[in-house]
Amino acid sequence: MKVPVVKSILAANDQIAQENRQLFDEKGVMAVNIMASPGAGKTSLILRTIERLRDKARIGVIEGDVASSIDADRIAQEGVPVVQINTGGGCHLDANMLRAALPSLNLDELDILFIENVGNLICPANFRLGAHIQAMLASIPEGDDKPYKYPGMYQGVDALVVNKIDLLPYVRFDMERFRKGVAALNPDVAIFEVSCVTGKGVQDWAEWLMQKKDTLLRRG
Ligand code: MG
Ligand code: ZN
């Protein structure tokens, strides 16, 4: 009996996700769902991306965390509109939580909405939010075996950002092995090697996002 129950929850979630997407399309907002393990640097990546894009696009952020508003406070310091979702123990965001947060942002005044998912490499992949872009953030200290261990996360994403490349000299991480694992799961994914400490590689990722936004807006 367990399987049908789980399926119906996911179907209800997908319905709401579709409604979220419709709203984003109406408002001309590109939504980017950022998923990663805890500590990979999701908030740092968002901050670095804001630095690069704030003159080119109006950016908003939704922060998903189990508890606290530490990350949202960091974003707010930049003067960027941000809403915190506390899942109260929940290990992922779902479409309904996102829907509940959206009225707190003025979507008419945004071009890009970053949604920082709860740090977790398992279930965020199963819960669609309605975002246009699914982005996965990996980091060097996590190890090069993660695509092999968490294939679900790597399979469905449009972009893969590999953060903390400044640590490559100090950590055992075989980029070739990592990329081979990714290619087997998701050969078309756009990969960006970045360091949110030095800023290296962030520009390529930011430009890729802008291209995606322009394509989406032209289509819509
Ligand atoms: Mg964070
Ligand atoms: Zn979960």
mmCIF file of C-alpha atoms in Angstrom, residues 6-163:
data_model
loop_
_atom_site.group_PDB
_atom_site.id
_atom_site.type_symbol
_atom_site.label_atom_id
_atom_site.label_comp_id
_atom_site.label_asym_id
_atom_site.label_seq_id
_atom_site.Cartn_x
_atom_site.Cartn_y
_atom_site.Cartn_z
ATOM 1 C CA VAL A 6 3.708 8.075 -2.197
ATOM 2 C CA LYS A 7 2.657 8.348 -5.842
ATOM 3 C CA SER A 8 -0.450 10.351 -5.012
ATOM 4 C CA ILE A 9 1.541 12.768 -2.863
ATOM 5 C CA LEU A 10 3.950 13.326 -5.737
ATOM 6 C CA ALA A 11 1.070 13.784 -8.196
ATOM 7 C CA ALA A 12 -0.498 16.448 -5.976
ATOM 8 C CA ASN A 13 2.894 18.117 -5.661
ATOM 9 C CA ASP A 14 3.356 18.114 -9.451
ATOM 10 C CA GLN A 15 -0.011 19.772 -9.923
ATOM 11 C CA ILE A 16 0.965 22.653 -7.631
ATOM 12 C CA ALA A 17 4.405 22.809 -9.254
ATOM 13 C CA GLN A 18 2.696 23.336 -12.612
ATOM 14 C CA GLU A 19 0.671 26.196 -11.151
ATOM 15 C CA ASN A 20 3.845 27.757 -9.735
ATOM 16 C CA ARG A 21 5.464 27.513 -13.165
ATOM 17 C CA GLN A 22 2.471 29.141 -14.792
ATOM 18 C CA LEU A 23 2.720 32.052 -12.372
ATOM 19 C CA PHE A 24 6.463 32.448 -13.055
ATOM 20 C CA ASP A 25 5.789 32.438 -16.805
ATOM 21 C CA GLU A 26 3.024 35.024 -16.490
ATOM 22 C CA LYS A 27 5.291 37.276 -14.464
ATOM 23 C CA GLY A 28 8.347 36.742 -16.687
ATOM 24 C CA VAL A 29 10.422 35.328 -13.857
ATOM 25 C CA MET A 30 12.969 32.558 -14.393
ATOM 26 C CA ALA A 31 13.040 30.326 -11.311
ATOM 27 C CA VAL A 32 16.200 28.398 -10.458
ATOM 28 C CA ASN A 33 16.021 25.520 -7.962
ATOM 29 C CA ILE A 34 19.425 25.086 -6.318
ATOM 30 C CA MET A 35 20.002 21.713 -4.682
ATOM 31 C CA ALA A 36 23.037 20.415 -2.791
ATOM 32 C CA SER A 37 24.213 18.735 0.364
ATOM 33 C CA PRO A 38 24.524 20.926 3.469
ATOM 34 C CA GLY A 39 27.661 23.067 3.345
ATOM 35 C CA ALA A 40 28.306 22.797 -0.394
ATOM 36 C CA GLY A 41 27.993 26.572 -0.705
ATOM 37 C CA LYS A 42 24.475 27.230 -1.994
ATOM 38 C CA THR A 43 24.112 30.571 -0.248
ATOM 39 C CA SER A 44 27.660 31.590 -1.199
ATOM 40 C CA LEU A 45 26.952 30.734 -4.835
ATOM 41 C CA ILE A 46 23.753 32.780 -4.770
ATOM 42 C CA LEU A 47 25.643 35.730 -3.252
ATOM 43 C CA ARG A 48 28.431 35.469 -5.837
ATOM 44 C CA THR A 49 25.881 35.237 -8.637
ATOM 45 C CA ILE A 50 24.024 38.281 -7.338
ATOM 46 C CA GLU A 51 27.344 40.164 -7.470
ATOM 47 C CA ARG A 52 27.716 39.304 -11.154
ATOM 48 C CA LEU A 53 24.107 39.819 -12.237
ATOM 49 C CA ARG A 54 22.634 42.551 -10.096
ATOM 50 C CA ASP A 55 23.167 45.204 -12.774
ATOM 51 C CA LYS A 56 21.693 42.977 -15.488
ATOM 52 C CA ALA A 57 18.696 41.367 -13.789
ATOM 53 C CA ARG A 58 16.347 41.948 -10.880
ATOM 54 C CA ILE A 59 16.975 39.084 -8.485
ATOM 55 C CA GLY A 60 14.959 37.592 -5.636
ATOM 56 C CA VAL A 61 15.747 34.666 -3.358
ATOM 57 C CA ILE A 62 13.769 32.075 -1.440
ATOM 58 C CA GLU A 63 15.769 30.358 1.276
ATOM 59 C CA GLY A 64 14.729 26.882 2.353
ATOM 60 C CA ASP A 65 16.138 25.700 5.652
ATOM 61 C CA VAL A 66 15.128 23.280 8.380
ATOM 62 C CA ALA A 67 15.472 26.134 10.883
ATOM 63 C CA SER A 68 16.908 29.653 11.326
ATOM 64 C CA SER A 69 17.124 32.636 8.991
ATOM 65 C CA ILE A 70 20.939 32.837 8.905
ATOM 66 C CA ASP A 71 21.143 32.457 5.125
ATOM 67 C CA ALA A 72 18.226 34.785 4.405
ATOM 68 C CA ASP A 73 19.849 37.429 6.604
ATOM 69 C CA ARG A 74 23.031 37.222 4.519
ATOM 70 C CA ILE A 75 21.026 37.749 1.330
ATOM 71 C CA ALA A 76 18.990 40.589 2.848
ATOM 72 C CA GLN A 77 22.235 42.402 3.698
ATOM 73 C CA GLU A 78 22.778 42.733 -0.056
ATOM 74 C CA GLY A 79 19.477 44.551 -0.401
ATOM 75 C CA VAL A 80 17.985 41.676 -2.371
ATOM 76 C CA PRO A 81 14.365 40.667 -1.686
ATOM 77 C CA VAL A 82 14.392 37.375 0.197
ATOM 78 C CA VAL A 83 11.886 35.104 1.884
ATOM 79 C CA GLN A 84 12.809 32.398 4.362
ATOM 80 C CA ILE A 85 10.946 29.099 4.402
ATOM 81 C CA ASN A 86 11.556 27.046 7.547
ATOM 82 C CA THR A 87 10.499 23.477 6.935
ATOM 83 C CA GLY A 88 10.451 22.714 10.659
ATOM 84 C CA GLY A 89 12.427 19.507 10.255
ATOM 85 C CA GLY A 90 11.349 18.715 6.687
ATOM 86 C CA CYS A 91 14.300 17.677 4.546
ATOM 87 C CA HIS A 92 13.231 19.253 1.230
ATOM 88 C CA LEU A 93 11.073 22.010 -0.205
ATOM 89 C CA ASP A 94 7.876 21.048 -1.962
ATOM 90 C CA ALA A 95 5.691 22.943 -4.400
ATOM 91 C CA ASN A 96 3.142 23.838 -1.748
ATOM 92 C CA MET A 97 5.748 25.444 0.537
ATOM 93 C CA LEU A 98 7.009 27.446 -2.406
ATOM 94 C CA ARG A 99 3.489 28.524 -3.352
ATOM 95 C CA ALA A 100 2.904 29.724 0.201
ATOM 96 C CA ALA A 101 6.093 31.822 0.092
ATOM 97 C CA LEU A 102 5.505 33.473 -3.296
ATOM 98 C CA PRO A 103 2.995 36.151 -2.176
ATOM 99 C CA SER A 104 5.760 37.588 0.034
ATOM 100 C CA LEU A 105 7.716 38.583 -3.085
ATOM 101 C CA ASN A 106 6.723 41.095 -5.750
ATOM 102 C CA LEU A 107 7.190 38.887 -8.809
ATOM 103 C CA ASP A 108 6.399 41.820 -11.119
ATOM 104 C CA GLU A 109 9.707 43.315 -10.059
ATOM 105 C CA LEU A 110 11.871 40.212 -10.551
ATOM 106 C CA ASP A 111 13.642 38.603 -13.501
ATOM 107 C CA ILE A 112 15.360 35.715 -11.721
ATOM 108 C CA LEU A 113 14.274 33.898 -8.568
ATOM 109 C CA PHE A 114 16.817 31.664 -6.843
ATOM 110 C CA ILE A 115 15.264 28.982 -4.677
ATOM 111 C CA GLU A 116 17.778 27.549 -2.246
ATOM 112 C CA ASN A 117 16.518 24.083 -1.398
ATOM 113 C CA VAL A 118 17.161 22.341 1.915
ATOM 114 C CA GLY A 119 20.638 20.793 2.032
ATOM 115 C CA ASN A 120 19.998 17.162 1.129
ATOM 116 C CA LEU A 121 21.114 14.889 -1.714
ATOM 117 C CA ILE A 122 18.078 12.624 -1.780
ATOM 118 C CA CYS A 123 14.501 13.872 -1.832
ATOM 119 C CA PRO A 124 14.795 17.379 -3.341
ATOM 120 C CA ALA A 125 15.217 15.579 -6.668
ATOM 121 C CA ASN A 126 11.750 14.014 -6.293
ATOM 122 C CA PHE A 127 9.744 17.131 -5.485
ATOM 123 C CA ARG A 128 9.235 19.479 -8.406
ATOM 124 C CA LEU A 129 8.748 23.084 -7.423
ATOM 125 C CA GLY A 130 7.880 24.585 -10.795
ATOM 126 C CA ALA A 131 11.325 26.041 -11.389
ATOM 127 C CA HIS A 132 12.604 26.422 -14.964
ATOM 128 C CA ILE A 133 16.147 25.443 -14.090
ATOM 129 C CA GLN A 134 17.218 22.567 -11.871
ATOM 130 C CA ALA A 135 20.725 23.234 -10.655
ATOM 131 C CA MET A 136 22.846 20.940 -8.547
ATOM 132 C CA LEU A 137 25.768 22.206 -6.536
ATOM 133 C CA ALA A 138 28.532 19.768 -5.631
ATOM 134 C CA SER A 139 31.739 20.618 -3.797
ATOM 135 C CA ILE A 140 35.252 19.251 -3.775
ATOM 136 C CA PRO A 141 35.401 18.153 -0.073
ATOM 137 C CA GLU A 142 32.330 15.929 -0.594
ATOM 138 C CA GLY A 143 34.449 13.635 -2.754
ATOM 139 C CA ASP A 144 34.413 12.484 -6.368
ATOM 140 C CA ASP A 145 32.167 9.480 -5.671
ATOM 141 C CA LYS A 146 28.918 11.393 -5.155
ATOM 142 C CA PRO A 147 27.480 10.919 -8.677
ATOM 143 C CA TYR A 148 27.885 7.173 -8.131
ATOM 144 C CA LYS A 149 26.224 7.265 -4.690
ATOM 145 C CA TYR A 150 23.423 9.766 -5.328
ATOM 146 C CA PRO A 151 22.516 9.217 -8.988
ATOM 147 C CA GLY A 152 18.982 10.616 -8.583
ATOM 148 C CA MET A 153 20.292 14.075 -7.817
ATOM 149 C CA TYR A 154 22.551 14.176 -10.848
ATOM 150 C CA GLN A 155 20.124 12.678 -13.350
ATOM 151 C CA GLY A 156 17.507 15.367 -13.725
ATOM 152 C CA VAL A 157 19.488 18.592 -13.470
ATOM 153 C CA ASP A 158 20.193 21.169 -16.183
ATOM 154 C CA ALA A 159 23.306 22.574 -14.581
ATOM 155 C CA LEU A 160 25.975 21.234 -12.259
ATOM 156 C CA VAL A 161 28.156 23.699 -10.394
ATOM 157 C CA VAL A 162 31.245 22.199 -8.760
ATOM 158 C CA ASN A 163 32.266 24.530 -5.957
#
